[in-house]
Amino acid sequence: MSITRRKFLGWLGAAGLSTTVGTAVDAASNKQFKGYAEGSGVLFDNTRCIGCRKCEEGCNKVNELPLPERSFDDLSVLENRRRTTAKTYTVVNRYEQVSSSKAPAYRKIQCNHCLEPACASACFVRAFTKNKNGAVTYDASVCVGCRYCMIACPFEIPTYEYDRAFTPRVMKCTMCYPRISKDLLPGCVEACPTEALTFGKRVDLIRIGRERIRRFPERYVDHIYGEYEMGGTSWLYISGVPFKEVGMREDLGITPAPKLTSGALSGVPIVVGLWPVLLTGIYAINKRKEKIELQDKQQAVADALAKANAEAESKLKEAMEKSKKEKEAAIEKAVSKALEEAAKAQSEETADAQAGEATKEASEEDA
């Protein structure tokens, strides 16, 4: 049964301080985990990438994401550095004139699906899972929105749906988990026209990467990025230029995230019992805030309606008074015109009568 984030908070609040220390240790993901050696992954060869953005389009299509403002055929977007968003799981960036070469180099950015994910290590409700097939997936039904995963990720990948006020999620690439679970290729791999992306078992991808470097030492940097970084990742890279020149960190070391966080997370069992109280308080504050906001909205609507009605009544009254005045003026004008016409007619009749009398008198005198 799926639950909403708000239900989860409510249940935590109902649990109170009955949360046990053992559960807290598990929730803090404080146990060491060495990943799945037989998991799948993707090898990205930037010497084959042409920056066509077909991988972005393929990702968008299979994940049913909103279409971008600028079409995938518009390569002018490569003029600016981009990062993944809640609506874009992967992006390609272009890096001009790296090293001594005049040709640009490209880098595809998405979740690296670490063997021991920092996001999962930091998540105390286990919203993130490293699956046996290599993908790191996310369960929105248990997420409480703390966003520790965003802080923990050394590659700055997870993003948050800030535009969804009531049901926000943490969004990132899932390596097309539903597809690879059915033995299908990830959308980006399937869409790539130059075979810059290769999907397969991680151990096989490492062998392929090493073979390419061995056969063409002048073409590649002698390193497979992700083989050891942060304990290893399922997304691997080989490059024709130093990795730092395409915006990739070279200071991460080879220690898995759980080992780096074990010291900090060791204190979690001590304070985890306070989480239900804290979250209950947050829940209550949010509910009160929502109630106040609803009351404010209702009052604002009522005030707006009252103001609109008052303005409408005022305008109606003004219109009626204006109409009345115009009607009275029209009547007065009509009456005045009628009186003028009547006076003119009477004057003409009087003049005609006087003329007739004068003619009659003149005729009598002649006779």
Short mmCIF file of C-alpha atoms in Angstrom, two decimals:
data_model
loop_
_atom_site.label_atom_id
_atom_site.label_comp_id
_atom_site.label_asym_id
_atom_site.label_seq_id
_atom_site.Cartn_x
_atom_site.Cartn_y
_atom_site.Cartn_z
CA MET A 1 0.00 0.00 0.00
CA SER A 2 1.45 3.37 -1.00
CA ILE A 3 1.28 6.24 1.43
CA THR A 4 1.60 9.96 0.98
CA ARG A 5 4.34 11.97 2.58
CA ARG A 6 1.82 13.61 4.88
CA LYS A 7 0.46 10.25 6.06
CA PHE A 8 4.00 9.15 6.75
CA LEU A 9 4.62 12.21 8.90
CA GLY A 10 1.38 11.60 10.71
CA TRP A 11 2.26 7.99 11.41
CA LEU A 12 5.66 8.98 12.70
CA GLY A 13 4.02 11.45 15.01
CA ALA A 14 1.66 8.78 16.30
CA ALA A 15 4.63 6.51 16.94
CA GLY A 16 6.06 9.06 19.38
CA LEU A 17 9.22 8.11 21.21
CA SER A 18 8.53 4.40 20.86
CA THR A 19 11.01 4.23 17.96
CA THR A 20 13.74 1.80 18.91
CA VAL A 21 17.44 2.32 18.65
CA GLY A 22 17.83 -0.78 16.43
CA THR A 23 15.41 0.59 13.88
CA ALA A 24 17.25 3.89 14.00
CA VAL A 25 20.53 2.27 13.10
CA ASP A 26 18.96 0.62 10.05
CA ALA A 27 17.17 3.80 9.06
CA ALA A 28 20.40 5.73 9.18
CA SER A 29 21.95 3.37 6.62
CA ASN A 30 25.02 3.15 8.82
CA LYS A 31 25.92 -0.38 7.70
CA GLN A 32 28.74 -0.98 5.28
CA PHE A 33 27.74 -2.19 1.83
CA LYS A 34 30.08 -3.11 -1.01
CA GLY A 35 27.64 -2.88 -3.89
CA TYR A 36 26.70 -5.54 -6.41
CA ALA A 37 29.72 -6.68 -8.40
CA GLU A 38 27.55 -8.26 -11.10
CA GLY A 39 25.35 -5.22 -11.57
CA SER A 40 24.86 -3.49 -14.90
CA GLY A 41 26.08 -0.07 -15.91
CA VAL A 42 26.81 2.28 -18.80
CA LEU A 43 30.15 3.26 -20.31
CA PHE A 44 30.29 6.77 -21.81
CA ASP A 45 33.04 7.44 -24.35
CA ASN A 46 33.28 11.17 -24.92
CA THR A 47 35.53 10.72 -27.97
CA ARG A 48 32.48 9.33 -29.76
CA CYS A 49 29.97 11.90 -28.50
CA ILE A 50 28.96 14.57 -31.06
CA GLY A 51 26.63 16.56 -28.80
CA CYS A 52 23.50 15.73 -30.83
CA ARG A 53 21.26 15.57 -27.73
CA LYS A 54 19.56 12.39 -28.96
CA CYS A 55 20.24 10.83 -25.55
CA GLU A 56 18.33 13.69 -23.90
CA GLU A 57 15.41 13.13 -26.26
CA GLY A 58 15.43 9.38 -25.65
CA CYS A 59 15.48 9.89 -21.88
CA ASN A 60 12.64 12.39 -22.10
CA LYS A 61 10.52 10.03 -24.17
CA VAL A 62 10.88 6.79 -22.18
CA ASN A 63 10.47 8.57 -18.83
CA GLU A 64 7.49 10.59 -20.11
CA LEU A 65 9.00 13.87 -18.94
CA PRO A 66 7.70 17.33 -19.95
CA LEU A 67 9.07 18.60 -23.24
CA PRO A 68 11.73 21.31 -22.86
CA GLU A 69 11.07 24.91 -23.87
CA ARG A 70 13.65 24.56 -26.64
CA SER A 71 13.50 21.49 -28.86
CA PHE A 72 16.12 18.76 -28.79
CA ASP A 73 17.19 19.80 -32.29
CA ASP A 74 18.22 23.22 -30.96
CA LEU A 75 21.93 22.79 -30.27
CA SER A 76 22.35 26.42 -29.20
CA VAL A 77 21.56 25.25 -25.66
CA LEU A 78 25.07 23.77 -25.60
CA GLU A 79 26.45 27.30 -25.42
CA ASN A 80 25.59 27.35 -21.71
CA ARG A 81 26.46 24.98 -18.88
CA ARG A 82 23.43 23.00 -17.81
CA ARG A 83 22.65 20.57 -15.01
CA THR A 84 19.94 18.03 -14.44
CA THR A 85 16.57 19.19 -13.11
CA ALA A 86 13.39 17.65 -11.79
CA LYS A 87 12.13 17.53 -15.39
CA THR A 88 15.43 16.66 -17.09
CA TYR A 89 17.24 13.53 -15.98
CA THR A 90 20.23 13.93 -18.32
CA VAL A 91 21.96 16.79 -20.14
CA VAL A 92 24.92 17.10 -22.48
CA ASN A 93 27.39 19.96 -22.07
CA ARG A 94 29.98 21.17 -24.55
CA TYR A 95 33.48 22.25 -23.54
CA GLU A 96 35.30 24.39 -26.08
CA GLN A 97 39.02 24.13 -26.91
CA VAL A 98 40.00 21.84 -24.08
CA SER A 99 43.72 21.10 -23.73
CA SER A 100 45.53 21.91 -26.98
CA SER A 101 42.76 20.65 -29.21
CA LYS A 102 40.54 23.06 -31.09
CA ALA A 103 37.72 20.54 -31.26
CA PRO A 104 35.09 20.70 -28.51
CA ALA A 105 34.57 17.84 -26.08
CA TYR A 106 31.22 16.72 -24.71
CA ARG A 107 30.08 15.31 -21.40
CA LYS A 108 26.82 13.59 -20.59
CA ILE A 109 25.54 14.24 -17.07
CA GLN A 110 23.10 12.03 -15.14
CA CYS A 111 23.04 9.98 -11.94
CA ASN A 112 26.21 7.88 -11.71
CA HIS A 113 24.47 5.11 -9.74
CA CYS A 114 27.25 4.66 -7.18
CA LEU A 115 27.98 1.15 -5.95
CA GLU A 116 27.50 2.50 -2.41
CA PRO A 117 25.31 5.59 -2.98
CA ALA A 118 25.80 8.67 -0.85
CA CYS A 119 22.09 9.45 -1.24
CA ALA A 120 21.11 6.09 0.25
CA SER A 121 23.71 6.46 3.00
CA ALA A 122 22.27 9.83 4.05
CA CYS A 123 18.60 8.80 3.81
CA PHE A 124 17.26 7.69 7.20
CA VAL A 125 13.96 6.41 5.77
CA ARG A 126 15.54 4.31 3.02
CA ALA A 127 13.90 6.15 0.16
CA PHE A 128 16.87 5.21 -2.04
CA THR A 129 17.78 1.65 -2.98
CA LYS A 130 20.80 0.24 -4.77
CA ASN A 131 19.38 -2.61 -6.85
CA LYS A 132 21.17 -5.75 -7.95
CA ASN A 133 20.91 -4.71 -11.58
CA GLY A 134 22.97 -1.59 -10.82
CA ALA A 135 20.27 1.08 -10.72
CA VAL A 136 19.74 3.40 -7.76
CA THR A 137 16.00 3.97 -7.42
CA TYR A 138 13.84 6.24 -5.28
CA ASP A 139 10.59 5.56 -3.39
CA ALA A 140 8.60 8.79 -3.11
CA SER A 141 6.01 7.17 -0.80
CA VAL A 142 8.41 7.08 2.16
CA CYS A 143 10.39 10.26 1.46
CA VAL A 144 9.93 12.98 4.09
CA GLY A 145 11.49 15.72 1.98
CA CYS A 146 14.55 16.34 4.17
CA ARG A 147 16.74 16.58 1.04
CA TYR A 148 19.82 15.18 2.78
CA CYS A 149 20.37 13.18 -0.41
CA MET A 150 20.87 16.41 -2.36
CA ILE A 151 23.50 17.57 0.11
CA ALA A 152 25.22 14.19 0.29
CA CYS A 153 25.58 13.51 -3.45
CA PRO A 154 29.14 14.43 -4.52
CA PHE A 155 27.96 14.72 -8.13
CA GLU A 156 25.08 17.15 -7.30
CA ILE A 157 22.49 15.05 -9.12
CA PRO A 158 19.24 14.73 -7.11
CA THR A 159 16.85 17.63 -7.68
CA TYR A 160 13.62 18.63 -5.93
CA GLU A 161 10.21 19.44 -7.33
CA TYR A 162 9.87 22.86 -5.76
CA ASP A 163 6.96 23.67 -8.05
CA ARG A 164 4.81 20.92 -6.50
CA ALA A 165 3.69 22.36 -3.17
CA PHE A 166 1.88 19.32 -1.76
CA THR A 167 3.51 16.28 -3.37
CA PRO A 168 7.14 17.20 -4.15
CA ARG A 169 9.58 14.44 -5.04
CA VAL A 170 13.31 14.05 -5.38
CA MET A 171 13.98 13.42 -9.06
CA LYS A 172 16.92 11.84 -10.85
CA CYS A 173 17.94 9.30 -13.50
CA THR A 174 16.95 5.74 -12.61
CA MET A 175 19.05 4.07 -15.34
CA CYS A 176 15.61 3.32 -16.79
CA TYR A 177 15.11 0.71 -14.06
CA PRO A 178 11.73 -0.52 -15.41
CA ARG A 179 13.31 -1.05 -18.85
CA ILE A 180 16.51 -2.80 -17.79
CA SER A 181 14.42 -5.02 -15.51
CA LYS A 182 12.79 -6.26 -18.73
CA ASP A 183 16.16 -6.67 -20.51
CA LEU A 184 15.64 -3.47 -22.52
CA LEU A 185 18.25 -0.77 -23.03
CA PRO A 186 18.11 2.54 -21.14
CA GLY A 187 16.44 5.20 -23.27
CA CYS A 188 19.61 7.26 -23.73
CA VAL A 189 21.70 4.24 -24.78
CA GLU A 190 19.09 3.14 -27.29
CA ALA A 191 18.88 6.64 -28.81
CA CYS A 192 22.62 7.30 -29.19
CA PRO A 193 23.53 7.23 -32.92
CA THR A 194 27.33 7.07 -32.43
CA GLU A 195 27.57 4.32 -29.81
CA ALA A 196 29.08 6.75 -27.33
CA LEU A 197 27.04 4.85 -24.73
CA THR A 198 27.45 1.15 -24.04
CA PHE A 199 25.17 -0.77 -21.65
CA GLY A 200 26.20 -4.03 -20.03
CA LYS A 201 27.64 -5.69 -16.96
CA ARG A 202 29.93 -3.32 -15.09
CA VAL A 203 32.83 -5.81 -15.12
CA ASP A 204 32.50 -6.13 -18.90
CA LEU A 205 32.35 -2.35 -19.37
CA ILE A 206 35.58 -1.94 -17.41
CA ARG A 207 37.21 -4.53 -19.66
CA ILE A 208 35.92 -2.74 -22.78
CA GLY A 209 37.18 0.62 -21.49
CA ARG A 210 40.64 -0.75 -20.73
CA GLU A 211 40.85 -2.39 -24.13
CA ARG A 212 40.04 0.87 -25.93
CA ILE A 213 42.65 2.71 -23.89
CA ARG A 214 45.22 0.00 -24.62
CA ARG A 215 44.55 -0.01 -28.36
CA PHE A 216 44.42 3.77 -28.76
CA PRO A 217 46.64 5.29 -26.04
CA GLU A 218 47.01 8.50 -28.03
CA ARG A 219 43.23 8.98 -28.04
CA TYR A 220 42.36 8.39 -24.38
CA VAL A 221 43.37 9.48 -20.90
CA ASP A 222 44.66 6.37 -19.13
CA HIS A 223 41.87 6.18 -16.58
CA ILE A 224 38.30 4.88 -16.33
CA TYR A 225 36.38 7.43 -14.31
CA GLY A 226 33.98 5.70 -11.92
CA GLU A 227 35.95 2.49 -11.59
CA TYR A 228 37.13 3.57 -8.14
CA GLU A 229 35.80 7.12 -7.50
CA MET A 230 33.68 7.19 -4.33
CA GLY A 231 34.06 3.42 -4.07
CA GLY A 232 33.00 2.97 -7.70
CA THR A 233 29.99 3.87 -9.82
CA SER A 234 27.83 1.95 -12.27
CA TRP A 235 28.15 4.79 -14.78
CA LEU A 236 31.69 4.80 -16.17
CA TYR A 237 33.59 7.27 -18.35
CA ILE A 238 36.57 7.24 -20.69
CA SER A 239 37.79 10.51 -22.15
CA GLY A 240 40.12 12.01 -24.70
CA VAL A 241 40.88 14.97 -22.43
CA PRO A 242 41.56 15.30 -18.69
CA PHE A 243 38.32 14.77 -16.81
CA LYS A 244 38.59 18.08 -14.96
CA GLU A 245 38.46 19.86 -18.32
CA VAL A 246 34.96 18.55 -18.89
CA GLY A 247 33.78 19.59 -15.45
CA MET A 248 34.29 16.32 -13.57
CA ARG A 249 35.63 16.23 -10.03
CA GLU A 250 39.01 14.62 -9.52
CA ASP A 251 39.16 15.16 -5.75
CA LEU A 252 36.64 12.54 -4.63
CA GLY A 253 39.02 9.77 -3.68
CA ILE A 254 38.08 6.10 -3.63
CA THR A 255 36.38 5.79 -0.23
CA PRO A 256 32.68 4.81 -0.42
CA ALA A 257 30.19 7.31 0.98
CA PRO A 258 29.01 5.11 3.90
CA LYS A 259 32.53 4.97 5.30
CA LEU A 260 32.84 8.73 5.08
CA THR A 261 29.51 9.25 6.85
CA SER A 262 29.75 6.45 9.41
CA GLY A 263 31.24 8.75 12.04
CA ALA A 264 28.56 11.36 11.62
CA LEU A 265 25.75 8.82 11.40
CA SER A 266 26.91 7.03 14.52
CA GLY A 267 25.18 9.74 16.49
CA VAL A 268 21.86 9.16 14.76
CA PRO A 269 20.63 6.43 17.19
CA ILE A 270 20.99 8.87 20.05
CA VAL A 271 18.72 11.48 18.52
CA VAL A 272 16.52 9.41 16.24
CA GLY A 273 13.86 9.10 18.95
CA LEU A 274 13.37 12.84 18.67
CA TRP A 275 12.52 12.61 14.98
CA PRO A 276 8.86 11.68 15.54
CA VAL A 277 8.45 14.61 17.93
CA LEU A 278 10.22 16.99 15.57
CA LEU A 279 8.30 15.78 12.53
CA THR A 280 5.03 15.88 14.46
CA GLY A 281 5.76 19.50 15.31
CA ILE A 282 6.58 20.26 11.70
CA TYR A 283 3.41 18.49 10.62
CA ALA A 284 1.31 20.48 13.10
CA ILE A 285 2.94 23.74 12.03
CA ASN A 286 2.32 22.91 8.38
CA LYS A 287 -1.31 22.03 9.08
CA ARG A 288 -1.81 25.27 10.99
CA LYS A 289 -0.09 27.19 8.24
CA GLU A 290 -2.31 25.55 5.65
CA LYS A 291 -5.40 26.36 7.76
CA ILE A 292 -4.34 29.99 8.12
CA GLU A 293 -3.55 30.21 4.42
CA LEU A 294 -6.97 28.74 3.61
CA GLN A 295 -8.68 31.21 5.94
CA ASP A 296 -6.67 34.06 4.42
CA LYS A 297 -7.64 32.93 0.94
CA GLN A 298 -11.31 32.64 1.91
CA GLN A 299 -11.23 36.08 3.51
CA ALA A 300 -9.44 37.50 0.48
CA VAL A 301 -12.09 36.01 -1.79
CA ALA A 302 -14.88 37.35 0.42
CA ASP A 303 -13.28 40.81 0.49
CA ALA A 304 -12.79 40.73 -3.26
CA LEU A 305 -16.43 39.72 -3.81
CA ALA A 306 -17.66 42.41 -1.43
CA LYS A 307 -15.50 45.00 -3.15
CA ALA A 308 -16.65 43.83 -6.57
CA ASN A 309 -20.31 43.93 -5.48
CA ALA A 310 -19.88 47.39 -4.01
CA GLU A 311 -18.19 48.64 -7.17
CA ALA A 312 -20.88 47.01 -9.30
CA GLU A 313 -23.66 48.61 -7.23
CA SER A 314 -21.92 51.97 -7.39
CA LYS A 315 -21.47 51.74 -11.14
CA LEU A 316 -25.09 50.61 -11.57
CA LYS A 317 -26.31 53.50 -9.47
CA GLU A 318 -24.18 55.93 -11.47
CA ALA A 319 -25.41 54.42 -14.71
CA MET A 320 -29.06 54.67 -13.60
CA GLU A 321 -28.62 58.27 -12.48
CA LYS A 322 -26.87 59.12 -15.71
CA SER A 323 -29.60 57.38 -17.68
CA LYS A 324 -32.26 59.25 -15.71
CA LYS A 325 -30.57 62.58 -16.33
CA GLU A 326 -30.12 61.82 -20.00
CA LYS A 327 -33.78 60.79 -20.24
CA GLU A 328 -34.94 63.98 -18.48
CA ALA A 329 -32.68 66.10 -20.67
CA ALA A 330 -34.04 64.35 -23.78
CA ILE A 331 -37.63 64.93 -22.65
CA GLU A 332 -36.89 68.56 -21.81
CA LYS A 333 -35.25 69.03 -25.18
CA ALA A 334 -38.15 67.37 -26.96
CA VAL A 335 -40.69 69.52 -25.08
CA SER A 336 -38.69 72.68 -25.77
CA LYS A 337 -38.48 71.82 -29.45
CA ALA A 338 -42.21 71.07 -29.58
CA LEU A 339 -42.98 74.42 -27.91
CA GLU A 340 -40.70 76.24 -30.32
CA GLU A 341 -42.34 74.53 -33.29
CA ALA A 342 -45.82 75.30 -31.89
CA ALA A 343 -44.89 78.95 -31.31
CA LYS A 344 -43.45 79.18 -34.82
CA ALA A 345 -46.59 77.63 -36.31
CA GLN A 346 -48.81 80.01 -34.38
CA SER A 347 -46.70 82.97 -35.47
CA GLU A 348 -47.00 81.88 -39.07
CA GLU A 349 -50.76 81.49 -38.73
CA THR A 350 -51.04 84.96 -37.19
CA ALA A 351 -48.96 86.44 -40.00
CA ASP A 352 -51.11 84.72 -42.60
CA ALA A 353 -54.28 85.99 -40.93
CA GLN A 354 -52.99 89.53 -40.83
CA ALA A 355 -52.01 89.34 -44.47
CA GLY A 356 -55.49 88.12 -45.36
CA GLU A 357 -57.12 91.00 -43.47
CA ALA A 358 -54.89 93.51 -45.25
CA THR A 359 -55.77 92.06 -48.63
CA LYS A 360 -59.47 92.17 -47.81
CA GLU A 361 -59.30 95.80 -46.71
CA ALA A 362 -57.45 96.72 -49.85
CA SER A 363 -60.08 95.07 -52.03
CA GLU A 364 -62.88 96.93 -50.28
CA GLU A 365 -61.17 100.26 -50.80
CA ASP A 366 -60.75 99.58 -54.50
CA ALA A 367 -64.38 98.75 -54.82
#
